Amino acid sequence: MRKNIRAKTNIRVESAPMPKVEWASISLDCAAVGNMLRGVDGVCGCTWRGPAIQAQRVHPEDITVNPARVICDACDKQRTD
Ligand SMILES: [Zn+2]
């Protein structure tokens, strides 16, 4: 079943709903800075909100900011840069 779907969607979808995160290339791994994200809320561009430590990436300038700009798990998997 999955194989069929994959074959049909071989063409790259350019109109993905996820906007490109401009700062993705300089973002930090949340797990690596977990101690600094304690008690910090994260806000992702897709409207995801939650503890920053549960996101995948965080803006390097926002580690001491609450809420911090983050890239959530779902968006991190979708991003292409
Ligand atoms: Zn997101």
Short mmCIF file of C-alpha atoms and ligand atoms in Angstrom, two decimals:
data_model
loop_
_atom_site.label_atom_id
_atom_site.label_comp_id
_atom_site.label_asym_id
_atom_site.label_seq_id
_atom_site.Cartn_x
_atom_site.Cartn_y
_atom_site.Cartn_z
CA MET A 1 0.00 0.00 0.00
CA ARG A 2 2.66 2.51 0.99
CA LYS A 3 4.79 1.68 -2.02
CA ASN A 4 1.95 2.65 -4.36
CA ILE A 5 1.49 6.00 -2.69
CA ARG A 6 5.18 6.77 -2.78
CA ALA A 7 5.43 5.98 -6.48
CA LYS A 8 2.57 8.29 -7.30
CA THR A 9 3.89 11.19 -5.26
CA ASN A 10 7.35 11.07 -6.76
CA ILE A 11 7.00 14.61 -8.04
CA ARG A 12 8.27 17.26 -5.62
CA VAL A 13 5.45 19.28 -4.15
CA GLU A 14 6.43 22.94 -4.29
CA SER A 15 3.26 24.28 -2.76
CA ALA A 16 3.78 22.74 0.66
CA PRO A 17 1.81 24.60 3.34
CA MET A 18 4.86 24.93 5.57
CA PRO A 19 6.58 28.31 5.12
CA LYS A 20 10.34 28.16 4.92
CA VAL A 21 11.92 28.93 8.26
CA GLU A 22 14.45 31.63 7.50
CA TRP A 23 16.58 30.88 10.50
CA ALA A 24 16.53 27.09 10.24
CA SER A 25 20.15 26.96 9.17
CA ILE A 26 21.33 28.71 12.32
CA SER A 27 18.89 27.04 14.68
CA LEU A 28 20.06 25.03 17.64
CA ASP A 29 19.13 21.50 18.54
CA CYS A 30 16.72 21.74 21.46
CA ALA A 31 18.16 18.63 23.05
CA ALA A 32 21.62 20.23 23.06
CA VAL A 33 20.45 23.31 24.94
CA GLY A 34 17.79 21.59 27.01
CA ASN A 35 19.05 22.98 30.32
CA MET A 36 18.63 26.53 29.07
CA LEU A 37 15.14 25.88 27.80
CA ARG A 38 13.78 24.82 31.14
CA GLY A 39 10.50 26.59 31.79
CA VAL A 40 10.57 28.29 28.39
CA ASP A 41 7.60 28.09 26.08
CA GLY A 42 8.10 27.56 22.37
CA VAL A 43 6.06 28.89 19.48
CA CYS A 44 6.34 27.39 16.03
CA GLY A 45 5.31 29.03 12.76
CA CYS A 46 2.63 26.37 12.28
CA THR A 47 0.84 27.54 15.46
CA TRP A 48 2.31 24.74 17.56
CA ARG A 49 2.84 25.86 21.13
CA GLY A 50 4.36 23.99 24.00
CA PRO A 51 7.42 23.59 26.18
CA ALA A 52 10.41 24.62 24.05
CA ILE A 53 12.25 21.51 25.13
CA GLN A 54 9.67 19.42 23.27
CA ALA A 55 10.42 21.14 19.96
CA GLN A 56 13.26 20.10 17.67
CA ARG A 57 15.04 23.37 16.93
CA VAL A 58 15.20 26.73 18.66
CA HIS A 59 16.27 30.18 17.46
CA PRO A 60 19.74 30.88 18.90
CA GLU A 61 18.74 34.39 19.99
CA ASP A 62 15.64 33.12 21.78
CA ILE A 63 17.17 30.78 24.30
CA THR A 64 16.72 33.40 26.99
CA VAL A 65 13.42 34.68 25.63
CA ASN A 66 9.99 33.42 26.61
CA PRO A 67 8.29 32.41 24.46
CA ALA A 68 11.04 31.32 22.12
CA ARG A 69 10.72 30.75 18.39
CA VAL A 70 11.04 27.06 17.74
CA ILE A 71 10.60 24.50 14.99
CA CYS A 72 8.30 21.75 16.18
CA ASP A 73 8.79 18.07 15.45
CA ALA A 74 6.33 18.00 12.54
CA CYS A 75 7.80 21.09 10.88
CA ASP A 76 11.36 19.88 11.33
CA LYS A 77 10.48 16.75 9.37
CA GLN A 78 8.91 18.82 6.60
CA ARG A 79 11.57 21.42 6.11
CA THR A 80 13.73 21.11 3.07
CA ASP A 81 16.62 23.44 3.76
ZN ZN B 1 5.55 23.56 13.57
#
